[in-house]
Amino acid sequence: MSPEAVPSLDPVQRTSLSDQVVERLRTEISEGRWPVGQRIPPEPELMASLGVARGTLREALRALQYSGMLEIRRGDGTFVRARSEVPGALARSGASLRDVLEARRALEPQLARLAAERATPEDTDRIAGALAARAAASDAEWVESDVAVHEAIARAAHNPILFEVYTALLPRLHESMRSAQQREGFCRDEPRGHDDVLAAIARRDPDAAAASAEENLAATAVWDAESSAPHTAE
């Protein structure tokens, strides 16, 4: 190939110091050394460890907050919100409840099926505990407790890839359920996809577990369509 035939390429840009810090922090999170929900080390400790100034560190923290991986709580510290940027992308996507339901229908029945095949006694106890907390929760606490049930079922499937994908959806699930909770006709005590799934998991019935999860989502989709439809005066 002649030199004239070589395509023109832009010069390689040096990575900024803040970008390097972002990559270092992202690695700590994605590899699980800083678990979701945990507060990361304080700024002075991070500055000393990374050898950077406060401004550089804060720039990196803001970037990871925007991506959805970190949550900066003034006066309380910085906490891990997710192990990847996917939750942040989902939060910015403007997805509707219908969009979230479609994503859930692609995941939850299979997770329930796998949980019925693979759940340990500890997994079953965790789901049962989450369901008990859900039943006892006040309206203000209910969405968090409902999401915890779904997370416990997903964990019991023992598929790390599916679990990672599903947990990335949880912040969007939380948001959609919070919105749905404010609408007329919302039912917080649906046994399908919850108590019935646990019963199927406990008796090792994958088909019943998957069917219960699917029935719950189908019923929610019907309710969403009906409650969203414009009402005309008779």
JSON list of C-alpha atoms in Angstrom, two decimals:
[
{"chain": "A", "resi": 1, "resn": "MET", "atom": "CA", "xyz": [0.00, 0.00, 0.00]},
{"chain": "A", "resi": 2, "resn": "SER", "atom": "CA", "xyz": [1.41, 3.39, -0.97]},
{"chain": "A", "resi": 3, "resn": "PRO", "atom": "CA", "xyz": [1.71, 6.13, 1.67]},
{"chain": "A", "resi": 4, "resn": "GLU", "atom": "CA", "xyz": [-0.95, 8.11, -0.17]},
{"chain": "A", "resi": 5, "resn": "ALA", "atom": "CA", "xyz": [-3.43, 5.25, 0.39]},
{"chain": "A", "resi": 6, "resn": "VAL", "atom": "CA", "xyz": [-3.08, 5.25, 4.17]},
{"chain": "A", "resi": 7, "resn": "PRO", "atom": "CA", "xyz": [-6.26, 6.80, 5.68]},
{"chain": "A", "resi": 8, "resn": "SER", "atom": "CA", "xyz": [-5.86, 10.00, 7.65]},
{"chain": "A", "resi": 9, "resn": "LEU", "atom": "CA", "xyz": [-6.03, 9.46, 11.41]},
{"chain": "A", "resi": 10, "resn": "ASP", "atom": "CA", "xyz": [-6.45, 12.01, 14.15]},
{"chain": "A", "resi": 11, "resn": "PRO", "atom": "CA", "xyz": [-3.55, 12.25, 16.62]},
{"chain": "A", "resi": 12, "resn": "VAL", "atom": "CA", "xyz": [-3.91, 10.20, 19.80]},
{"chain": "A", "resi": 13, "resn": "GLN", "atom": "CA", "xyz": [-4.93, 12.44, 22.68]},
{"chain": "A", "resi": 14, "resn": "ARG", "atom": "CA", "xyz": [-3.38, 12.11, 26.11]},
{"chain": "A", "resi": 15, "resn": "THR", "atom": "CA", "xyz": [-5.83, 10.98, 28.76]},
{"chain": "A", "resi": 16, "resn": "SER", "atom": "CA", "xyz": [-6.50, 13.69, 31.30]},
{"chain": "A", "resi": 17, "resn": "LEU", "atom": "CA", "xyz": [-5.65, 13.08, 34.93]},
{"chain": "A", "resi": 18, "resn": "SER", "atom": "CA", "xyz": [-9.31, 13.20, 35.93]},
{"chain": "A", "resi": 19, "resn": "ASP", "atom": "CA", "xyz": [-10.12, 10.56, 33.29]},
{"chain": "A", "resi": 20, "resn": "GLN", "atom": "CA", "xyz": [-7.47, 8.32, 34.80]},
{"chain": "A", "resi": 21, "resn": "VAL", "atom": "CA", "xyz": [-9.01, 8.80, 38.24]},
{"chain": "A", "resi": 22, "resn": "VAL", "atom": "CA", "xyz": [-12.43, 7.96, 36.81]},
{"chain": "A", "resi": 23, "resn": "GLU", "atom": "CA", "xyz": [-11.06, 4.70, 35.42]},
{"chain": "A", "resi": 24, "resn": "ARG", "atom": "CA", "xyz": [-9.40, 3.80, 38.73]},
{"chain": "A", "resi": 25, "resn": "LEU", "atom": "CA", "xyz": [-12.58, 4.44, 40.71]},
{"chain": "A", "resi": 26, "resn": "ARG", "atom": "CA", "xyz": [-14.75, 2.69, 38.11]},
{"chain": "A", "resi": 27, "resn": "THR", "atom": "CA", "xyz": [-12.56, -0.41, 38.42]},
{"chain": "A", "resi": 28, "resn": "GLU", "atom": "CA", "xyz": [-12.95, -0.49, 42.20]},
{"chain": "A", "resi": 29, "resn": "ILE", "atom": "CA", "xyz": [-16.73, -0.39, 41.76]},
{"chain": "A", "resi": 30, "resn": "SER", "atom": "CA", "xyz": [-17.18, -2.72, 38.78]},
{"chain": "A", "resi": 31, "resn": "GLU", "atom": "CA", "xyz": [-14.96, -5.39, 40.33]},
{"chain": "A", "resi": 32, "resn": "GLY", "atom": "CA", "xyz": [-16.97, -5.30, 43.54]},
{"chain": "A", "resi": 33, "resn": "ARG", "atom": "CA", "xyz": [-14.30, -4.03, 45.92]},
{"chain": "A", "resi": 34, "resn": "TRP", "atom": "CA", "xyz": [-16.70, -1.20, 46.73]},
{"chain": "A", "resi": 35, "resn": "PRO", "atom": "CA", "xyz": [-20.12, -2.88, 46.92]},
{"chain": "A", "resi": 36, "resn": "VAL", "atom": "CA", "xyz": [-23.37, -1.19, 45.92]},
{"chain": "A", "resi": 37, "resn": "GLY", "atom": "CA", "xyz": [-24.76, 0.79, 48.83]},
{"chain": "A", "resi": 38, "resn": "GLN", "atom": "CA", "xyz": [-21.38, 1.20, 50.52]},
{"chain": "A", "resi": 39, "resn": "ARG", "atom": "CA", "xyz": [-19.79, 4.55, 51.23]},
{"chain": "A", "resi": 40, "resn": "ILE", "atom": "CA", "xyz": [-16.47, 4.93, 49.43]},
{"chain": "A", "resi": 41, "resn": "PRO", "atom": "CA", "xyz": [-13.34, 6.15, 51.28]},
{"chain": "A", "resi": 42, "resn": "PRO", "atom": "CA", "xyz": [-13.36, 9.86, 52.24]},
{"chain": "A", "resi": 43, "resn": "GLU", "atom": "CA", "xyz": [-11.79, 12.45, 49.96]},
{"chain": "A", "resi": 44, "resn": "PRO", "atom": "CA", "xyz": [-8.54, 12.93, 51.94]},
{"chain": "A", "resi": 45, "resn": "GLU", "atom": "CA", "xyz": [-7.88, 9.17, 51.84]},
{"chain": "A", "resi": 46, "resn": "LEU", "atom": "CA", "xyz": [-8.59, 8.97, 48.11]},
{"chain": "A", "resi": 47, "resn": "MET", "atom": "CA", "xyz": [-6.44, 12.02, 47.37]},
{"chain": "A", "resi": 48, "resn": "ALA", "atom": "CA", "xyz": [-3.51, 10.47, 49.23]},
{"chain": "A", "resi": 49, "resn": "SER", "atom": "CA", "xyz": [-3.97, 7.07, 47.64]},
{"chain": "A", "resi": 50, "resn": "LEU", "atom": "CA", "xyz": [-4.32, 8.39, 44.09]},
{"chain": "A", "resi": 51, "resn": "GLY", "atom": "CA", "xyz": [-1.84, 11.23, 44.44]},
{"chain": "A", "resi": 52, "resn": "VAL", "atom": "CA", "xyz": [-4.20, 13.86, 43.05]},
{"chain": "A", "resi": 53, "resn": "ALA", "atom": "CA", "xyz": [-5.54, 17.23, 44.14]},
{"chain": "A", "resi": 54, "resn": "ARG", "atom": "CA", "xyz": [-9.03, 17.73, 45.53]},
{"chain": "A", "resi": 55, "resn": "GLY", "atom": "CA", "xyz": [-10.25, 19.43, 42.35]},
{"chain": "A", "resi": 56, "resn": "THR", "atom": "CA", "xyz": [-9.21, 16.50, 40.16]},
{"chain": "A", "resi": 57, "resn": "LEU", "atom": "CA", "xyz": [-10.82, 14.00, 42.49]},
{"chain": "A", "resi": 58, "resn": "ARG", "atom": "CA", "xyz": [-14.08, 15.93, 42.67]},
{"chain": "A", "resi": 59, "resn": "GLU", "atom": "CA", "xyz": [-14.21, 16.21, 38.89]},
{"chain": "A", "resi": 60, "resn": "ALA", "atom": "CA", "xyz": [-13.93, 12.43, 38.67]},
{"chain": "A", "resi": 61, "resn": "LEU", "atom": "CA", "xyz": [-16.56, 11.91, 41.36]},
{"chain": "A", "resi": 62, "resn": "ARG", "atom": "CA", "xyz": [-18.98, 14.21, 39.55]},
{"chain": "A", "resi": 63, "resn": "ALA", "atom": "CA", "xyz": [-18.45, 12.29, 36.32]},
{"chain": "A", "resi": 64, "resn": "LEU", "atom": "CA", "xyz": [-19.25, 8.99, 38.04]},
{"chain": "A", "resi": 65, "resn": "GLN", "atom": "CA", "xyz": [-22.26, 10.55, 39.73]},
{"chain": "A", "resi": 66, "resn": "TYR", "atom": "CA", "xyz": [-23.59, 11.67, 36.35]},
{"chain": "A", "resi": 67, "resn": "SER", "atom": "CA", "xyz": [-23.02, 8.17, 34.94]},
{"chain": "A", "resi": 68, "resn": "GLY", "atom": "CA", "xyz": [-25.13, 6.72, 37.76]},
{"chain": "A", "resi": 69, "resn": "MET", "atom": "CA", "xyz": [-22.40, 4.76, 39.51]},
{"chain": "A", "resi": 70, "resn": "LEU", "atom": "CA", "xyz": [-22.01, 7.08, 42.50]},
{"chain": "A", "resi": 71, "resn": "GLU", "atom": "CA", "xyz": [-24.33, 9.19, 44.63]},
{"chain": "A", "resi": 72, "resn": "ILE", "atom": "CA", "xyz": [-22.88, 12.20, 46.42]},
{"chain": "A", "resi": 73, "resn": "ARG", "atom": "CA", "xyz": [-24.78, 12.99, 49.62]},
{"chain": "A", "resi": 74, "resn": "ARG", "atom": "CA", "xyz": [-23.79, 16.31, 51.09]},
{"chain": "A", "resi": 75, "resn": "GLY", "atom": "CA", "xyz": [-22.63, 15.96, 54.67]},
{"chain": "A", "resi": 76, "resn": "ASP", "atom": "CA", "xyz": [-22.83, 12.16, 54.52]},
{"chain": "A", "resi": 77, "resn": "GLY", "atom": "CA", "xyz": [-20.26, 11.07, 51.93]},
{"chain": "A", "resi": 78, "resn": "THR", "atom": "CA", "xyz": [-20.26, 9.42, 48.52]},
{"chain": "A", "resi": 79, "resn": "PHE", "atom": "CA", "xyz": [-21.99, 6.06, 48.04]},
{"chain": "A", "resi": 80, "resn": "VAL", "atom": "CA", "xyz": [-21.88, 3.39, 45.35]},
{"chain": "A", "resi": 81, "resn": "ARG", "atom": "CA", "xyz": [-25.18, 3.38, 43.49]},
{"chain": "A", "resi": 82, "resn": "ALA", "atom": "CA", "xyz": [-24.48, 0.86, 40.71]},
{"chain": "A", "resi": 83, "resn": "ARG", "atom": "CA", "xyz": [-21.67, -1.31, 39.35]},
{"chain": "A", "resi": 84, "resn": "SER", "atom": "CA", "xyz": [-21.96, 0.06, 35.81]},
{"chain": "A", "resi": 85, "resn": "GLU", "atom": "CA", "xyz": [-23.15, 3.08, 33.84]},
{"chain": "A", "resi": 86, "resn": "VAL", "atom": "CA", "xyz": [-26.24, 1.23, 32.65]},
{"chain": "A", "resi": 87, "resn": "PRO", "atom": "CA", "xyz": [-28.55, 2.49, 35.45]},
{"chain": "A", "resi": 88, "resn": "GLY", "atom": "CA", "xyz": [-27.60, 6.07, 34.69]},
{"chain": "A", "resi": 89, "resn": "ALA", "atom": "CA", "xyz": [-28.30, 5.55, 30.99]},
{"chain": "A", "resi": 90, "resn": "LEU", "atom": "CA", "xyz": [-31.66, 3.99, 31.83]},
{"chain": "A", "resi": 91, "resn": "ALA", "atom": "CA", "xyz": [-32.55, 6.87, 34.14]},
{"chain": "A", "resi": 92, "resn": "ARG", "atom": "CA", "xyz": [-31.83, 9.34, 31.33]},
{"chain": "A", "resi": 93, "resn": "SER", "atom": "CA", "xyz": [-33.69, 7.30, 28.72]},
{"chain": "A", "resi": 94, "resn": "GLY", "atom": "CA", "xyz": [-37.15, 8.65, 29.56]},
{"chain": "A", "resi": 95, "resn": "ALA", "atom": "CA", "xyz": [-38.54, 5.12, 29.51]},
{"chain": "A", "resi": 96, "resn": "SER", "atom": "CA", "xyz": [-42.22, 4.70, 30.33]},
{"chain": "A", "resi": 97, "resn": "LEU", "atom": "CA", "xyz": [-43.75, 2.12, 32.65]},
{"chain": "A", "resi": 98, "resn": "ARG", "atom": "CA", "xyz": [-44.58, 0.09, 29.54]},
{"chain": "A", "resi": 99, "resn": "ASP", "atom": "CA", "xyz": [-40.91, 0.14, 28.49]},
{"chain": "A", "resi": 100, "resn": "VAL", "atom": "CA", "xyz": [-39.82, -1.02, 31.93]},
{"chain": "A", "resi": 101, "resn": "LEU", "atom": "CA", "xyz": [-42.46, -3.76, 31.92]},
{"chain": "A", "resi": 102, "resn": "GLU", "atom": "CA", "xyz": [-41.22, -5.04, 28.56]},
{"chain": "A", "resi": 103, "resn": "ALA", "atom": "CA", "xyz": [-37.69, -5.23, 29.91]},
{"chain": "A", "resi": 104, "resn": "ARG", "atom": "CA", "xyz": [-38.91, -6.99, 33.04]},
{"chain": "A", "resi": 105, "resn": "ARG", "atom": "CA", "xyz": [-40.87, -9.52, 30.99]},
{"chain": "A", "resi": 106, "resn": "ALA", "atom": "CA", "xyz": [-37.66, -10.39, 29.18]},
{"chain": "A", "resi": 107, "resn": "LEU", "atom": "CA", "xyz": [-35.88, -11.07, 32.48]},
{"chain": "A", "resi": 108, "resn": "GLU", "atom": "CA", "xyz": [-38.09, -11.86, 35.46]},
{"chain": "A", "resi": 109, "resn": "PRO", "atom": "CA", "xyz": [-39.75, -15.11, 34.31]},
{"chain": "A", "resi": 110, "resn": "GLN", "atom": "CA", "xyz": [-36.36, -16.61, 33.47]},
{"chain": "A", "resi": 111, "resn": "LEU", "atom": "CA", "xyz": [-34.88, -15.41, 36.76]},
{"chain": "A", "resi": 112, "resn": "ALA", "atom": "CA", "xyz": [-37.81, -16.96, 38.64]},
{"chain": "A", "resi": 113, "resn": "ARG", "atom": "CA", "xyz": [-37.38, -20.21, 36.70]},
{"chain": "A", "resi": 114, "resn": "LEU", "atom": "CA", "xyz": [-33.67, -20.38, 37.52]},
{"chain": "A", "resi": 115, "resn": "ALA", "atom": "CA", "xyz": [-34.35, -19.50, 41.15]},
{"chain": "A", "resi": 116, "resn": "ALA", "atom": "CA", "xyz": [-36.72, -22.47, 41.41]},
{"chain": "A", "resi": 117, "resn": "GLU", "atom": "CA", "xyz": [-33.95, -24.69, 40.08]},
{"chain": "A", "resi": 118, "resn": "ARG", "atom": "CA", "xyz": [-31.02, -23.26, 42.05]},
{"chain": "A", "resi": 119, "resn": "ALA", "atom": "CA", "xyz": [-32.16, -21.43, 45.18]},
{"chain": "A", "resi": 120, "resn": "THR", "atom": "CA", "xyz": [-30.42, -22.40, 48.40]},
{"chain": "A", "resi": 121, "resn": "PRO", "atom": "CA", "xyz": [-32.25, -22.43, 51.75]},
{"chain": "A", "resi": 122, "resn": "GLU", "atom": "CA", "xyz": [-30.56, -19.09, 52.48]},
{"chain": "A", "resi": 123, "resn": "ASP", "atom": "CA", "xyz": [-31.96, -17.68, 49.22]},
{"chain": "A", "resi": 124, "resn": "THR", "atom": "CA", "xyz": [-35.46, -18.87, 50.10]},
{"chain": "A", "resi": 125, "resn": "ASP", "atom": "CA", "xyz": [-35.19, -17.33, 53.56]},
{"chain": "A", "resi": 126, "resn": "ARG", "atom": "CA", "xyz": [-33.99, -14.05, 52.04]},
{"chain": "A", "resi": 127, "resn": "ILE", "atom": "CA", "xyz": [-36.98, -13.91, 49.67]},
{"chain": "A", "resi": 128, "resn": "ALA", "atom": "CA", "xyz": [-39.38, -14.80, 52.49]},
{"chain": "A", "resi": 129, "resn": "GLY", "atom": "CA", "xyz": [-37.89, -12.07, 54.69]},
{"chain": "A", "resi": 130, "resn": "ALA", "atom": "CA", "xyz": [-38.19, -9.53, 51.87]},
{"chain": "A", "resi": 131, "resn": "LEU", "atom": "CA", "xyz": [-41.83, -10.51, 51.32]},
{"chain": "A", "resi": 132, "resn": "ALA", "atom": "CA", "xyz": [-42.59, -10.15, 55.04]},
{"chain": "A", "resi": 133, "resn": "ALA", "atom": "CA", "xyz": [-41.03, -6.70, 55.04]},
{"chain": "A", "resi": 134, "resn": "ARG", "atom": "CA", "xyz": [-43.05, -5.81, 51.93]},
{"chain": "A", "resi": 135, "resn": "ALA", "atom": "CA", "xyz": [-46.31, -6.87, 53.57]},
{"chain": "A", "resi": 136, "resn": "ALA", "atom": "CA", "xyz": [-45.56, -4.83, 56.70]},
{"chain": "A", "resi": 137, "resn": "ALA", "atom": "CA", "xyz": [-44.23, -1.76, 54.89]},
{"chain": "A", "resi": 138, "resn": "SER", "atom": "CA", "xyz": [-45.98, 1.57, 55.02]},
{"chain": "A", "resi": 139, "resn": "ASP", "atom": "CA", "xyz": [-46.92, 3.19, 51.73]},
{"chain": "A", "resi": 140, "resn": "ALA", "atom": "CA", "xyz": [-43.80, 5.36, 51.97]},
{"chain": "A", "resi": 141, "resn": "GLU", "atom": "CA", "xyz": [-41.58, 2.29, 52.38]},
{"chain": "A", "resi": 142, "resn": "TRP", "atom": "CA", "xyz": [-43.44, -0.04, 50.07]},
{"chain": "A", "resi": 143, "resn": "VAL", "atom": "CA", "xyz": [-41.62, 0.59, 46.78]},
{"chain": "A", "resi": 144, "resn": "GLU", "atom": "CA", "xyz": [-38.20, -0.05, 48.33]},
{"chain": "A", "resi": 145, "resn": "SER", "atom": "CA", "xyz": [-39.44, -3.26, 49.92]},
{"chain": "A", "resi": 146, "resn": "ASP", "atom": "CA", "xyz": [-41.05, -4.43, 46.67]},
{"chain": "A", "resi": 147, "resn": "VAL", "atom": "CA", "xyz": [-37.82, -3.84, 44.73]},
{"chain": "A", "resi": 148, "resn": "ALA", "atom": "CA", "xyz": [-35.96, -5.79, 47.44]},
{"chain": "A", "resi": 149, "resn": "VAL", "atom": "CA", "xyz": [-38.19, -8.81, 46.77]},
{"chain": "A", "resi": 150, "resn": "HIS", "atom": "CA", "xyz": [-37.38, -8.78, 43.06]},
{"chain": "A", "resi": 151, "resn": "GLU", "atom": "CA", "xyz": [-33.67, -8.35, 43.78]},
{"chain": "A", "resi": 152, "resn": "ALA", "atom": "CA", "xyz": [-33.74, -11.33, 46.17]},
{"chain": "A", "resi": 153, "resn": "ILE", "atom": "CA", "xyz": [-35.40, -13.51, 43.52]},
{"chain": "A", "resi": 154, "resn": "ALA", "atom": "CA", "xyz": [-32.85, -12.41, 40.92]},
{"chain": "A", "resi": 155, "resn": "ARG", "atom": "CA", "xyz": [-30.00, -13.20, 43.31]},
{"chain": "A", "resi": 156, "resn": "ALA", "atom": "CA", "xyz": [-31.44, -16.68, 43.89]},
{"chain": "A", "resi": 157, "resn": "ALA", "atom": "CA", "xyz": [-31.10, -17.44, 40.15]},
{"chain": "A", "resi": 158, "resn": "HIS", "atom": "CA", "xyz": [-27.31, -17.64, 40.63]},
{"chain": "A", "resi": 159, "resn": "ASN", "atom": "CA", "xyz": [-26.50, -16.28, 37.18]},
{"chain": "A", "resi": 160, "resn": "PRO", "atom": "CA", "xyz": [-24.06, -13.38, 37.64]},
{"chain": "A", "resi": 161, "resn": "ILE", "atom": "CA", "xyz": [-24.63, -11.96, 34.15]},
{"chain": "A", "resi": 162, "resn": "LEU", "atom": "CA", "xyz": [-28.43, -11.92, 34.44]},
{"chain": "A", "resi": 163, "resn": "PHE", "atom": "CA", "xyz": [-28.15, -10.53, 37.97]},
{"chain": "A", "resi": 164, "resn": "GLU", "atom": "CA", "xyz": [-25.88, -7.72, 36.79]},
{"chain": "A", "resi": 165, "resn": "VAL", "atom": "CA", "xyz": [-28.27, -6.82, 33.97]},
{"chain": "A", "resi": 166, "resn": "TYR", "atom": "CA", "xyz": [-31.31, -6.97, 36.25]},
{"chain": "A", "resi": 167, "resn": "THR", "atom": "CA", "xyz": [-29.80, -4.93, 39.08]},
{"chain": "A", "resi": 168, "resn": "ALA", "atom": "CA", "xyz": [-28.92, -2.27, 36.52]},
{"chain": "A", "resi": 169, "resn": "LEU", "atom": "CA", "xyz": [-32.67, -2.04, 35.86]},
{"chain": "A", "resi": 170, "resn": "LEU", "atom": "CA", "xyz": [-33.63, -1.72, 39.54]},
{"chain": "A", "resi": 171, "resn": "PRO", "atom": "CA", "xyz": [-33.29, 2.08, 39.87]},
{"chain": "A", "resi": 172, "resn": "ARG", "atom": "CA", "xyz": [-35.58, 2.48, 36.85]},
{"chain": "A", "resi": 173, "resn": "LEU", "atom": "CA", "xyz": [-37.94, -0.14, 38.30]},
{"chain": "A", "resi": 174, "resn": "HIS", "atom": "CA", "xyz": [-38.00, 1.81, 41.56]},
{"chain": "A", "resi": 175, "resn": "GLU", "atom": "CA", "xyz": [-38.84, 5.03, 39.73]},
{"chain": "A", "resi": 176, "resn": "SER", "atom": "CA", "xyz": [-41.59, 3.44, 37.63]},
{"chain": "A", "resi": 177, "resn": "MET", "atom": "CA", "xyz": [-43.18, 1.76, 40.64]},
{"chain": "A", "resi": 178, "resn": "ARG", "atom": "CA", "xyz": [-43.09, 5.01, 42.61]},
{"chain": "A", "resi": 179, "resn": "SER", "atom": "CA", "xyz": [-44.93, 6.69, 39.76]},
{"chain": "A", "resi": 180, "resn": "ALA", "atom": "CA", "xyz": [-47.43, 3.83, 39.43]},
{"chain": "A", "resi": 181, "resn": "GLN", "atom": "CA", "xyz": [-48.11, 3.90, 43.16]},
{"chain": "A", "resi": 182, "resn": "GLN", "atom": "CA", "xyz": [-49.59, 7.38, 42.82]},
{"chain": "A", "resi": 183, "resn": "ARG", "atom": "CA", "xyz": [-52.14, 6.29, 40.24]},
{"chain": "A", "resi": 184, "resn": "GLU", "atom": "CA", "xyz": [-55.71, 5.27, 40.95]},
{"chain": "A", "resi": 185, "resn": "GLY", "atom": "CA", "xyz": [-56.35, 1.54, 41.19]},
{"chain": "A", "resi": 186, "resn": "PHE", "atom": "CA", "xyz": [-52.79, 0.57, 42.08]},
{"chain": "A", "resi": 187, "resn": "CYS", "atom": "CA", "xyz": [-52.65, -2.78, 43.92]},
{"chain": "A", "resi": 188, "resn": "ARG", "atom": "CA", "xyz": [-49.76, -3.31, 46.30]},
{"chain": "A", "resi": 189, "resn": "ASP", "atom": "CA", "xyz": [-50.65, -6.83, 47.43]},
{"chain": "A", "resi": 190, "resn": "GLU", "atom": "CA", "xyz": [-50.57, -8.79, 44.16]},
{"chain": "A", "resi": 191, "resn": "PRO", "atom": "CA", "xyz": [-49.62, -12.41, 45.07]},
{"chain": "A", "resi": 192, "resn": "ARG", "atom": "CA", "xyz": [-48.59, -13.31, 41.52]},
{"chain": "A", "resi": 193, "resn": "GLY", "atom": "CA", "xyz": [-44.91, -12.68, 41.05]},
{"chain": "A", "resi": 194, "resn": "HIS", "atom": "CA", "xyz": [-44.44, -12.43, 44.80]},
{"chain": "A", "resi": 195, "resn": "ASP", "atom": "CA", "xyz": [-45.91, -14.92, 47.30]},
{"chain": "A", "resi": 196, "resn": "ASP", "atom": "CA", "xyz": [-46.79, -17.37, 44.52]},
{"chain": "A", "resi": 197, "resn": "VAL", "atom": "CA", "xyz": [-43.27, -17.20, 43.12]},
{"chain": "A", "resi": 198, "resn": "LEU", "atom": "CA", "xyz": [-41.80, -17.96, 46.53]},
{"chain": "A", "resi": 199, "resn": "ALA", "atom": "CA", "xyz": [-44.11, -20.95, 46.91]},
{"chain": "A", "resi": 200, "resn": "ALA", "atom": "CA", "xyz": [-43.03, -22.26, 43.50]},
{"chain": "A", "resi": 201, "resn": "ILE", "atom": "CA", "xyz": [-39.35, -21.70, 44.29]},
{"chain": "A", "resi": 202, "resn": "ALA", "atom": "CA", "xyz": [-39.72, -23.49, 47.63]},
{"chain": "A", "resi": 203, "resn": "ARG", "atom": "CA", "xyz": [-41.26, -26.57, 45.98]},
{"chain": "A", "resi": 204, "resn": "ARG", "atom": "CA", "xyz": [-38.75, -26.53, 43.09]},
{"chain": "A", "resi": 205, "resn": "ASP", "atom": "CA", "xyz": [-41.32, -25.86, 40.36]},
{"chain": "A", "resi": 206, "resn": "PRO", "atom": "CA", "xyz": [-39.59, -23.81, 37.63]},
{"chain": "A", "resi": 207, "resn": "ASP", "atom": "CA", "xyz": [-42.61, -23.70, 35.30]},
{"chain": "A", "resi": 208, "resn": "ALA", "atom": "CA", "xyz": [-44.92, -22.39, 38.02]},
{"chain": "A", "resi": 209, "resn": "ALA", "atom": "CA", "xyz": [-42.36, -19.82, 39.16]},
{"chain": "A", "resi": 210, "resn": "ALA", "atom": "CA", "xyz": [-41.90, -18.47, 35.63]},
{"chain": "A", "resi": 211, "resn": "ALA", "atom": "CA", "xyz": [-45.67, -18.49, 35.00]},
{"chain": "A", "resi": 212, "resn": "SER", "atom": "CA", "xyz": [-46.38, -16.56, 38.20]},
{"chain": "A", "resi": 213, "resn": "ALA", "atom": "CA", "xyz": [-43.81, -13.90, 37.31]},
{"chain": "A", "resi": 214, "resn": "GLU", "atom": "CA", "xyz": [-45.26, -13.61, 33.80]},
{"chain": "A", "resi": 215, "resn": "GLU", "atom": "CA", "xyz": [-48.85, -13.40, 35.09]},
{"chain": "A", "resi": 216, "resn": "ASN", "atom": "CA", "xyz": [-47.93, -10.58, 37.45]},
{"chain": "A", "resi": 217, "resn": "LEU", "atom": "CA", "xyz": [-46.29, -8.57, 34.68]},
{"chain": "A", "resi": 218, "resn": "ALA", "atom": "CA", "xyz": [-49.17, -9.25, 32.27]},
{"chain": "A", "resi": 219, "resn": "ALA", "atom": "CA", "xyz": [-51.69, -8.06, 34.86]},
{"chain": "A", "resi": 220, "resn": "THR", "atom": "CA", "xyz": [-49.61, -4.93, 35.49]},
{"chain": "A", "resi": 221, "resn": "ALA", "atom": "CA", "xyz": [-49.46, -4.23, 31.75]},
{"chain": "A", "resi": 222, "resn": "VAL", "atom": "CA", "xyz": [-53.26, -4.51, 31.50]},
{"chain": "A", "resi": 223, "resn": "TRP", "atom": "CA", "xyz": [-53.72, -2.19, 34.48]},
{"chain": "A", "resi": 224, "resn": "ASP", "atom": "CA", "xyz": [-51.26, 0.31, 33.01]},
{"chain": "A", "resi": 225, "resn": "ALA", "atom": "CA", "xyz": [-53.09, 0.35, 29.68]},
{"chain": "A", "resi": 226, "resn": "GLU", "atom": "CA", "xyz": [-56.50, 0.71, 31.28]},
{"chain": "A", "resi": 227, "resn": "SER", "atom": "CA", "xyz": [-55.49, 3.36, 33.81]},
{"chain": "A", "resi": 228, "resn": "SER", "atom": "CA", "xyz": [-53.66, 5.37, 31.16]},
{"chain": "A", "resi": 229, "resn": "ALA", "atom": "CA", "xyz": [-56.51, 5.32, 28.66]},
{"chain": "A", "resi": 230, "resn": "PRO", "atom": "CA", "xyz": [-58.47, 8.58, 28.37]},
{"chain": "A", "resi": 231, "resn": "HIS", "atom": "CA", "xyz": [-61.86, 8.40, 30.03]},
{"chain": "A", "resi": 232, "resn": "THR", "atom": "CA", "xyz": [-64.82, 9.80, 28.18]},
{"chain": "A", "resi": 233, "resn": "ALA", "atom": "CA", "xyz": [-67.94, 11.02, 29.90]},
{"chain": "A", "resi": 234, "resn": "GLU", "atom": "CA", "xyz": [-71.00, 8.85, 29.33]}
]
